[in-house]
Coordinates of C-alpha atoms and ligand atoms in Angstrom, one line a residue:
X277 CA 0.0 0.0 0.0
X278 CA 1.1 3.4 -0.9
X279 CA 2.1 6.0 2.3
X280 CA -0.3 8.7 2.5
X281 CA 1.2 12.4 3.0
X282 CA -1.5 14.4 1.2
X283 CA -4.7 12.7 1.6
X284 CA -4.3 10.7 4.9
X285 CA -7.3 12.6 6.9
X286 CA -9.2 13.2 3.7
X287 CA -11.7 10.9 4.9
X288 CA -12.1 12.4 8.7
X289 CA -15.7 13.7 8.5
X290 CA -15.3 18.0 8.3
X291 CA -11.1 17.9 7.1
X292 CA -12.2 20.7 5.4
X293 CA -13.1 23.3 8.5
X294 CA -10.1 24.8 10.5
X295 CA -11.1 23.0 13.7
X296 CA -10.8 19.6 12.4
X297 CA -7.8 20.3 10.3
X298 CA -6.0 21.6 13.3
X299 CA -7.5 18.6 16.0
X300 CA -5.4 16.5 13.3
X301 CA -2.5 18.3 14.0
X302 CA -2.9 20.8 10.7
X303 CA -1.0 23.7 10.8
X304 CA 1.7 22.4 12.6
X305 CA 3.7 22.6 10.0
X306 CA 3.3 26.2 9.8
X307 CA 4.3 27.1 13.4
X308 CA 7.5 25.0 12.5
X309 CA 8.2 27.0 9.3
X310 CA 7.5 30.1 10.7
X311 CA 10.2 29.2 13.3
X312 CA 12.7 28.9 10.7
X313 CA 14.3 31.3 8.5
X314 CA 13.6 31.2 4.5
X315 CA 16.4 29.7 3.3
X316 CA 16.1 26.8 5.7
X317 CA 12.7 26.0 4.6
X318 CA 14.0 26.6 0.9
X319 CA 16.8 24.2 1.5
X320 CA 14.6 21.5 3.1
X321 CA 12.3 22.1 -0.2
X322 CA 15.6 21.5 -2.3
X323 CA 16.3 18.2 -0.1
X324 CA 12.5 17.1 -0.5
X325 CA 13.5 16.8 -4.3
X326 CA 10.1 17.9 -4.9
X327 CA 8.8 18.0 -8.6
X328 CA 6.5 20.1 -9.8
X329 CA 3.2 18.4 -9.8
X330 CA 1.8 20.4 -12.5
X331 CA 2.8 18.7 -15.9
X332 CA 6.3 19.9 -16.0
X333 CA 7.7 18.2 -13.0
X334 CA 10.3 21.0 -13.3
X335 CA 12.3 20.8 -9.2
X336 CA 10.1 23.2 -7.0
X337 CA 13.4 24.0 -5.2
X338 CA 15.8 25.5 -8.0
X339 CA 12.1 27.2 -9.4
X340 CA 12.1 28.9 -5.8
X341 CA 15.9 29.8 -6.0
X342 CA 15.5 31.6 -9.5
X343 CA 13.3 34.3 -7.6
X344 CA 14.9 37.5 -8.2
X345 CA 15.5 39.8 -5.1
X346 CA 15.2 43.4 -6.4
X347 CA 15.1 45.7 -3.9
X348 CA 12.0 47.4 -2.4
X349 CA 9.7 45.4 -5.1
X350 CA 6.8 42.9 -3.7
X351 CA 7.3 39.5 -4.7
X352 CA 4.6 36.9 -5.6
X353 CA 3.5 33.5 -4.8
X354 CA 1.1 32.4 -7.3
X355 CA -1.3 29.3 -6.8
X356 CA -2.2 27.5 -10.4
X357 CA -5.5 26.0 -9.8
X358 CA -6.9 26.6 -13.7
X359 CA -6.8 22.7 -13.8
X360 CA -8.3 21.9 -17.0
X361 CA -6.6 19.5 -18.4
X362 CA -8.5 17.1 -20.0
X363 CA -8.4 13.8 -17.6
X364 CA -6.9 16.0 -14.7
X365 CA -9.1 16.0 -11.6
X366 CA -6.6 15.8 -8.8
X367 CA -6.5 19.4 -7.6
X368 CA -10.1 19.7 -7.9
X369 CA -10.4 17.5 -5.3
X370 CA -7.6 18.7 -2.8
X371 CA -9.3 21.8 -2.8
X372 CA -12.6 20.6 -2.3
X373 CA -12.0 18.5 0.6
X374 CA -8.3 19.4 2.3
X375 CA -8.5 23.6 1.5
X376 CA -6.5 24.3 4.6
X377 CA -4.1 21.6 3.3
X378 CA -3.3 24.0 0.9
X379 CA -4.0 27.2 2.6
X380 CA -1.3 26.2 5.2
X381 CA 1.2 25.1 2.3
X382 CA 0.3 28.8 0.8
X383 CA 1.2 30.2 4.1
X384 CA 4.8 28.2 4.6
X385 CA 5.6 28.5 1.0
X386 CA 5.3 32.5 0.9
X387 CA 7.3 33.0 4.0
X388 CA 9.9 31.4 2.4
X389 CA 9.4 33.4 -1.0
X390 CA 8.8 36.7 0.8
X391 CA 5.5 37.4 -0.6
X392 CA 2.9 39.1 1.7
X393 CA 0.2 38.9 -1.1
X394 CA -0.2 35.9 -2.1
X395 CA -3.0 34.1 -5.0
X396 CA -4.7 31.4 -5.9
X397 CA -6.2 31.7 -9.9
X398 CA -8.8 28.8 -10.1
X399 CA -10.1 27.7 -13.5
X400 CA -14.1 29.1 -14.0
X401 CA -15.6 26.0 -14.3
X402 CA -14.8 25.2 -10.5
X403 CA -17.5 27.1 -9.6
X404 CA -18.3 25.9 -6.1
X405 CA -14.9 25.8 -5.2
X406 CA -13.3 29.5 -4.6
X407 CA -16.0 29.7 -1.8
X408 CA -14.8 26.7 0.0
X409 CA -11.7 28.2 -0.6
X410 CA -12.2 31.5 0.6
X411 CA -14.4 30.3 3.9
X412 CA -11.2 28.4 4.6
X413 CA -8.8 31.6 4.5
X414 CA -11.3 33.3 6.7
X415 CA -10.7 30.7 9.0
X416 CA -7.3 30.8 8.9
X417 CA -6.8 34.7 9.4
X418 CA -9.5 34.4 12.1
X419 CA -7.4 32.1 13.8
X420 CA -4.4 34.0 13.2
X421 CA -2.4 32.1 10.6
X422 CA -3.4 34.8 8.0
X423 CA -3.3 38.8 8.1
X424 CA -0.5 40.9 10.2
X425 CA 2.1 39.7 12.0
X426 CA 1.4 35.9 11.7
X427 CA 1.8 34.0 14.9
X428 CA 4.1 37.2 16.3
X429 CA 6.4 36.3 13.4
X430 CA 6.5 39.7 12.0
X431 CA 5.7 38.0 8.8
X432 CA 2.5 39.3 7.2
X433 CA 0.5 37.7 4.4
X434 CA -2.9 37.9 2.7
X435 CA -4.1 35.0 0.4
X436 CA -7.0 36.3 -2.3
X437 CA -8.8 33.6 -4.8
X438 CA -9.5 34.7 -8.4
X439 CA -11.8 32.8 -10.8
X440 CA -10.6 32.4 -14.4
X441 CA -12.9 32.9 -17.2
X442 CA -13.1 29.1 -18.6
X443 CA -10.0 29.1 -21.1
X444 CA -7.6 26.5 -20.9
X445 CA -4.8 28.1 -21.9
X446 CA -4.4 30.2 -18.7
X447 CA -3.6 27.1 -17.3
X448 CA 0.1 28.0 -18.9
X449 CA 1.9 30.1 -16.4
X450 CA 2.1 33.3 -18.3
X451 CA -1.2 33.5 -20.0
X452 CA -2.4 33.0 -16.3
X453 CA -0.4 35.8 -15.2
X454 CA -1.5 38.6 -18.1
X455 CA -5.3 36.9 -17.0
X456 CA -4.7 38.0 -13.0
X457 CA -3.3 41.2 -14.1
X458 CA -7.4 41.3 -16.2
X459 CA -6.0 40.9 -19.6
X460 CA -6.6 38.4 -22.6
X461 CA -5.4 35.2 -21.0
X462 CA -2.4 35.4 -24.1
X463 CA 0.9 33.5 -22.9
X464 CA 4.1 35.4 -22.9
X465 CA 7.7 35.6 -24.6
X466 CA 10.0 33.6 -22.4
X467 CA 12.2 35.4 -21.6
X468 CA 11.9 37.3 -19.4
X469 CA 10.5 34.5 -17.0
X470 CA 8.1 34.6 -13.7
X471 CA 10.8 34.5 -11.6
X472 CA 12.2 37.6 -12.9
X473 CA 9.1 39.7 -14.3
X474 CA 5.9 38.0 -13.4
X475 CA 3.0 39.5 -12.1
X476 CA 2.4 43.3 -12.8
X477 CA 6.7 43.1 -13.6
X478 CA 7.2 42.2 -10.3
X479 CA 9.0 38.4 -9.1
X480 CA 6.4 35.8 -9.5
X481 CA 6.8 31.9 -8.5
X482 CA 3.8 30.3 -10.0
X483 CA 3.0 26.8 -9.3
X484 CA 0.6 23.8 -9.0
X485 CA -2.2 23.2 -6.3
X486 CA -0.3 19.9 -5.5
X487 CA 2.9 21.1 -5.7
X488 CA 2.3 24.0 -3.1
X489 CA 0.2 21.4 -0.5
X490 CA 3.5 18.8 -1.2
X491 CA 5.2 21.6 1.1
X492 CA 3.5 20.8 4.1
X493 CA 4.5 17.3 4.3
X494 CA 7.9 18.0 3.5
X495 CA 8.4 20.8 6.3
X496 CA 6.4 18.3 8.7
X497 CA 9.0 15.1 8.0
X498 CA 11.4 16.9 6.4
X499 CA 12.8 17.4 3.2
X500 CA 15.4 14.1 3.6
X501 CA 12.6 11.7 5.1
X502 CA 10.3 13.4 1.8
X503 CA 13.0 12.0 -0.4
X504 CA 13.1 8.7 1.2
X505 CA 9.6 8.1 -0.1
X506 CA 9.4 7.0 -3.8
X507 CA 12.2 5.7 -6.4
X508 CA 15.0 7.9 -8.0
X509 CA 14.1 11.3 -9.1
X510 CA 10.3 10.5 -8.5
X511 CA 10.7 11.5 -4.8
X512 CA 7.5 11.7 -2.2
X513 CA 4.0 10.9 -3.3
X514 CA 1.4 12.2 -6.4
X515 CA -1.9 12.6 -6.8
X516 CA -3.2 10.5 -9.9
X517 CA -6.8 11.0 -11.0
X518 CA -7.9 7.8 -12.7
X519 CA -11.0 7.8 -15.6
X520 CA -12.1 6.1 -18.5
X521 CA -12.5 2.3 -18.9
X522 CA -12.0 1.5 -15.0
X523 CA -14.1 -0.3 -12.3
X524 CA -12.9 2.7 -9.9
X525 CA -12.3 5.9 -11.6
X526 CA -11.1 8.3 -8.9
X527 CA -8.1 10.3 -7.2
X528 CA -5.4 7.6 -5.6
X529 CA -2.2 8.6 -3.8
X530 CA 0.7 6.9 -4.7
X531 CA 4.0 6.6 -4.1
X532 CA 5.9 6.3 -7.2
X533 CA 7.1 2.9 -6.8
X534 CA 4.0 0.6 -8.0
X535 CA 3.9 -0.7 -11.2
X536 CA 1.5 0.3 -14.3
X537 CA -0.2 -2.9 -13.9
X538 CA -0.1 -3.2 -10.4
X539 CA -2.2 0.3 -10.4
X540 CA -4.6 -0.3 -13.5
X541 CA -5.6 -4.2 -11.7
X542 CA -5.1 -3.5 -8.4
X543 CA -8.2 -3.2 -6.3
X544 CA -6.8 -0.7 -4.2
X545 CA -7.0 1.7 -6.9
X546 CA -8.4 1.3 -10.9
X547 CA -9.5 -2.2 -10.2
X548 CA -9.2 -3.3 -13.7
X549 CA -10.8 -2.6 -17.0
X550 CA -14.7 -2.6 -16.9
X551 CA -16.9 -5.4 -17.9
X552 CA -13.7 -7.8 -17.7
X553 CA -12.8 -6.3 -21.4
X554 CA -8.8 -6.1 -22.3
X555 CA -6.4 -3.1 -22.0
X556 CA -6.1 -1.5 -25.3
X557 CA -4.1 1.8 -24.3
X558 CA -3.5 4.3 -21.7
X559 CA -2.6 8.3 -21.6
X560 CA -0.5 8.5 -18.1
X561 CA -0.5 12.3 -17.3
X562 CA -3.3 13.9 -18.7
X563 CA -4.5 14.6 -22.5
X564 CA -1.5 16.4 -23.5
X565 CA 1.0 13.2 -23.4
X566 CA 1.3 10.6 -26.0
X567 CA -0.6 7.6 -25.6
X568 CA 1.2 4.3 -25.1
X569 CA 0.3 1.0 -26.3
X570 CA -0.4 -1.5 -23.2
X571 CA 1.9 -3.8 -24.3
X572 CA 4.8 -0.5 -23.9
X573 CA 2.2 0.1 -21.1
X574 CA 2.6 -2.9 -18.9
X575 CA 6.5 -3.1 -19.4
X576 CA 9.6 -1.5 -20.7
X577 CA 11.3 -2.1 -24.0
X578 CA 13.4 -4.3 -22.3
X579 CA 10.9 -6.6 -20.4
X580 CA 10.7 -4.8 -17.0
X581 CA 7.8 -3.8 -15.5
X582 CA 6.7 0.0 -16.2
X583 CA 6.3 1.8 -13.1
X584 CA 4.1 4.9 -11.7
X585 CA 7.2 7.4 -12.0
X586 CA 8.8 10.4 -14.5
X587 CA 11.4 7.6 -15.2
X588 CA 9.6 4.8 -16.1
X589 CA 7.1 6.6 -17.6
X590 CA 9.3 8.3 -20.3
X591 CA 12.0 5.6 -20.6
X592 CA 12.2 4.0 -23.7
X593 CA 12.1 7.4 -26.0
X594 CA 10.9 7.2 -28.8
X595 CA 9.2 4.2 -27.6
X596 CA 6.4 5.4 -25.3
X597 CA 8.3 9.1 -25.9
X598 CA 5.0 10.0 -22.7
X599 CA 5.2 11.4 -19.4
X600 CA 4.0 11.3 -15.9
X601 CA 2.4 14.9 -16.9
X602 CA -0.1 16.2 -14.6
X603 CA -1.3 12.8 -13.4
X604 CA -4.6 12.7 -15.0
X605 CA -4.6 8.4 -15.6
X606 CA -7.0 8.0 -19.0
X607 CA -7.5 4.0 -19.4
X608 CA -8.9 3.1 -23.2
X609 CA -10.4 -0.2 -23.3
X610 CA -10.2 -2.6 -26.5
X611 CA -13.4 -0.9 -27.9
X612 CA -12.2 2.6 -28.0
X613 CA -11.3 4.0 -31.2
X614 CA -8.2 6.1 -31.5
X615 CA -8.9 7.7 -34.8
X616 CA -12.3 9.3 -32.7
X617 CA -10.5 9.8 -29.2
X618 CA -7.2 11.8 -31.4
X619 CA -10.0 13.9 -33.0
X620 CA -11.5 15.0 -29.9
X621 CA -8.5 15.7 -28.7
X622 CA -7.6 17.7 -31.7
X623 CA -10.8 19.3 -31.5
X624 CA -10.0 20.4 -28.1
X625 CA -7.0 21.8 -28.7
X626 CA -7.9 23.8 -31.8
X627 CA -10.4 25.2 -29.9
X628 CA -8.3 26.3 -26.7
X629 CA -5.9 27.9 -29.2
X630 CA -4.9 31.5 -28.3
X631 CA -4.4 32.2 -31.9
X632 CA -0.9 34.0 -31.5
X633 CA 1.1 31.7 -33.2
X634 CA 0.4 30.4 -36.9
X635 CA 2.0 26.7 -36.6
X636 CA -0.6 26.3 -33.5
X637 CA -3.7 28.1 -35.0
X638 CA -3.7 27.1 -38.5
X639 CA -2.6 23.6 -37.9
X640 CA -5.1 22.5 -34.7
X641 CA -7.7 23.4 -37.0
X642 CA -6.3 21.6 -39.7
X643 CA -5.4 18.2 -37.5
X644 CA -9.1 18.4 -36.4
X645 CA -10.7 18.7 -40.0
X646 CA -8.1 15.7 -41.7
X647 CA -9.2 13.6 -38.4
X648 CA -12.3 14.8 -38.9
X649 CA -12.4 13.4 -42.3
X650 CA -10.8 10.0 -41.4
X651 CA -13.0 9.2 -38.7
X652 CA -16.5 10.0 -41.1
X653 CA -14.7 7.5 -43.8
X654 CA -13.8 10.1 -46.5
X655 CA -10.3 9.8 -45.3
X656 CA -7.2 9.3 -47.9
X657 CA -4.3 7.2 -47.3
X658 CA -1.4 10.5 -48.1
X659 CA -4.2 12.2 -45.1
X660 CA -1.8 9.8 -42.7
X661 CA 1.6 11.3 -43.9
X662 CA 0.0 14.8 -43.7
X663 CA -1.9 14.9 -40.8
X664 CA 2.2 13.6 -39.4
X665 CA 3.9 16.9 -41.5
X666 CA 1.3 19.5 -40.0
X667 CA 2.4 18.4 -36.2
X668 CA 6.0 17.9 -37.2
X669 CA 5.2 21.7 -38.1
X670 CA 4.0 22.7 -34.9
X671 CA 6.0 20.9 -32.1
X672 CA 8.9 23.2 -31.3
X673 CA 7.6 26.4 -33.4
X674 CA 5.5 27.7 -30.6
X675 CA 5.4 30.8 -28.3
X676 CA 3.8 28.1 -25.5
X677 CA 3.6 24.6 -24.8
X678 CA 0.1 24.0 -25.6
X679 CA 1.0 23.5 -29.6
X680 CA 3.6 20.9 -28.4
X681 CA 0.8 19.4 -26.7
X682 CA -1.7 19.0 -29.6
X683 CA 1.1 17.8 -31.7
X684 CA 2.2 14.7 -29.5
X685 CA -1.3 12.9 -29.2
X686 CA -1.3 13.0 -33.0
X687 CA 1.9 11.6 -33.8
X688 CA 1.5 9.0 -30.9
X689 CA -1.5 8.0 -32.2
X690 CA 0.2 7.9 -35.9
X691 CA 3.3 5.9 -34.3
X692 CA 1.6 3.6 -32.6
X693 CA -2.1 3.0 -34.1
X694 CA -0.9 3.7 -37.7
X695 CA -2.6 0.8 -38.8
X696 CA -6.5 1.6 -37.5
X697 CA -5.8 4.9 -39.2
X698 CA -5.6 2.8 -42.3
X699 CA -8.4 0.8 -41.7
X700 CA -10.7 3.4 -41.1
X701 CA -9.6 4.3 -44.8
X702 CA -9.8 1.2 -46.5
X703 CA -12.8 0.2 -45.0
X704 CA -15.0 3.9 -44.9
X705 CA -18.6 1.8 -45.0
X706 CA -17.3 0.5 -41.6
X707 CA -15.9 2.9 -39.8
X708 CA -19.4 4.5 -39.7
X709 CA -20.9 1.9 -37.7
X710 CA -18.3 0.1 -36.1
X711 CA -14.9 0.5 -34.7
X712 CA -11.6 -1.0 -35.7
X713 CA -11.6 -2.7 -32.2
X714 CA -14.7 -5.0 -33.0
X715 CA -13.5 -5.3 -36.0
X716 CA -9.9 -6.6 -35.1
X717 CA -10.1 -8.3 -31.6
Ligands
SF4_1042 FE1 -1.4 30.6 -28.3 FE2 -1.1 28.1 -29.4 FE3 0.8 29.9 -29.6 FE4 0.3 28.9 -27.2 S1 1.1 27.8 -29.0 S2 0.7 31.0 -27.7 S3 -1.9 28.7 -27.4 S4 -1.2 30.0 -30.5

């Protein structure tokens, strides 16, 4: 069984009011930060080798140590809580149910980045949430861990929730940035970078929900005992929100060392693919990362198992070439058809688009209409090779990550399904009413 750090009192009946947090021993870790000076708790951070749980897994530490210092300018902690990544459900939930969990790892994490106002940008569809969310911060100041002079620390700091307006793409640190600051949610030149000139110009660290709650946990055990936890660079635990073809789609808690299969048949968590049907493929960490095969799935190229980590996840190249991403755990059973599930996707990401950059805005649109056209059987075989040049075109050309990620599902679904792409050409009556799954298993 996996050791719970984040969601070990998520089931204790009202986790989600101060007085229950704190009977559990909740903002203990704050008093102990609080105690300590910024570059210890920075240093335990670093120790922790927290990654960040947002997509990137970029180390929280060196992030926090690239936070310039200027002089007489406010600095910013910044909370990414636009979680709208298709098959990403995992900060939804830590807000809903552990808010203080996160309030408190707000609290620790801008003591140690010096920022007395502090924010948390929440994506618009999370509509219920910023109230739980803001009850919890008035719970918090009213019990003194928020506001002036925190706990006689001299340290003051305010905490203020901002809804976004429903666009995916300010889910990408910048555009999130120009979007708090009440522009068009457009991402920026890099550089200059957050750290340097985030929000209003002024040092910024954004990053994720689960990231900033990790913090707790590490300051409680510290950021050695942190790193104990889990297998090589895939220190502590992560949140993985499991959906699609399961018996128990939900959020698990793991800790990095369990195998793929062990998590997709394990009762403790997915408890295998529903109605008994096989495993036909799997996207690990959210829409944006290739999809993988489950025979690459279930083990390496070289016969090992595959395991619930950035390493395992990614080793192999150009053969799975995916990620651990934002943990968001999409299980395709055999019936699934790839050709429809890439056009969605497609279709998504054409439509969450900014526009700024041509390689992204002209060829989403185009992906979606040649997938379009496969899928509805009026597909032609040189669509294949085309469909592969457009998002050739766009990986690598972009001002932000989000043509990258319309590009990879296409060409892992090219790479590794190439041949239902083809059968949904050669056989266009049946593709209408059937999928190549039926047809093939
Ligand atoms: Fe906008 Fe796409 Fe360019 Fe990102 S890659 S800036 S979303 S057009």
């Amino acid at each position: 069984m996996s050791k719970k750090l984040l969601l070990k009192d998520a089931h204790i009946e009202g986790i989600r009011y101060f007085e229950t947090y704190r009977k559990q021993g909740g903002y203990g870790a704050a008093e102990k930060a609080l105690k300590m000076t910024p570059d210890e708790i920075l240093e335990e951070v670093k120790a922790s080798g927290l990654r960040g749980r947002g997509g990137a897994g970029f180390p929280t530490g060196m992030k926090w140590s690239f936070l310039a210092k200027p002089e007489g300018v406010p600095r910013h902690l910044v909370v990414n809580a636009d979680e709208s990544e298709p098959g990403t459900f995992k900060d939804r939930y830590l807000m809903e149910f552990l808010p203080h969990l996160l309030i408190e790892g707000m609290l620790i994490s801008s003591y140690c980045l010096g920022s007395n106002v502090s924010y948390i940008y929440i994506r618009g569809e999370y509509s219920w949430i910023p109230d739980i969310l803001e009850e919890a911060i008035e719970e918090a100041k009213a019990a003194g861990f928020l506001g002036k002079n925190i706990l006689g620390s001299g340290f003051d700091c305010e905490i203020y929730v901002q809804r976004g307006g429903g666009a995916y793409i300010c889910g990408e640190e910048t555009a999130l940035l120009e979007s708090l600051e009440g522009k068009r949610g457009n991402p920026r030149l890099k550089p200059p970078f957050p750290a340097v000139k985030g929000l209003w110009e002024r040092p910024t660290v954004v990053n994720n929900v689960e990231s900033i709650a990790a913090v707790v946990p590490i300051i409680d055990i510290t950021g050695a005992e942190y790193a104990k936890i889990g297998v090589g660079k895939s220190t502590g635990t992560k949140l993985i929100s499991a959906c699609g073809n399961i018996n128990k789609p939900g959020v698990y808690e793991i800790d990095m060392t369990i195998t793929v299969e062990e998590f997709i048949y394990s009762d403790e968590y997915c408890g295998g693919i529903k109605d008994g049907k096989r495993l036909k493929a799997c996207i690990p960490g959210g829409s944006s990362v290739p999809i993988v095969p489950a025979n690459l799935l279930l083990k390496t190229v070289n016969g090992e198992p595959r395991y619930m980590n950035y390493e395992s996840l990614a080793d192999g190249g150009f053969a799975t070439g995916t990620m651990m991403g934002s943990g968001g755990f999409i299980v395709l059973d055999e019936d699934q058809c790839i050709v429809e599930h890439t056009m969605t996707l497609a279709r998504f990401y054409n439509h969450e688009s900014c526009g700024q950059c041509t390689p992204c805005r002209e060829g989403t649109g185009w992906m979606y209409k040649i997938l379009k056209k496969i899928e509805n059987g009026q597909g032609k075989m040189e669509d294949i090779d085309l469909l592969w040049d457009i998002q050739r075109k766009i990986e690598g050309n972009t001002i932000c990550p989000l043509g990258d990620a319309a590009a990879w599902p296409v060409a892992a679904a090219i790479r590794h399904f190439r041949d239902e792409f083809e059968w949904h050409i050669k056989n266009p009556e049946l593709c209408l009413t059937q999928n190549y799954g039926l047809a093939n298993y």
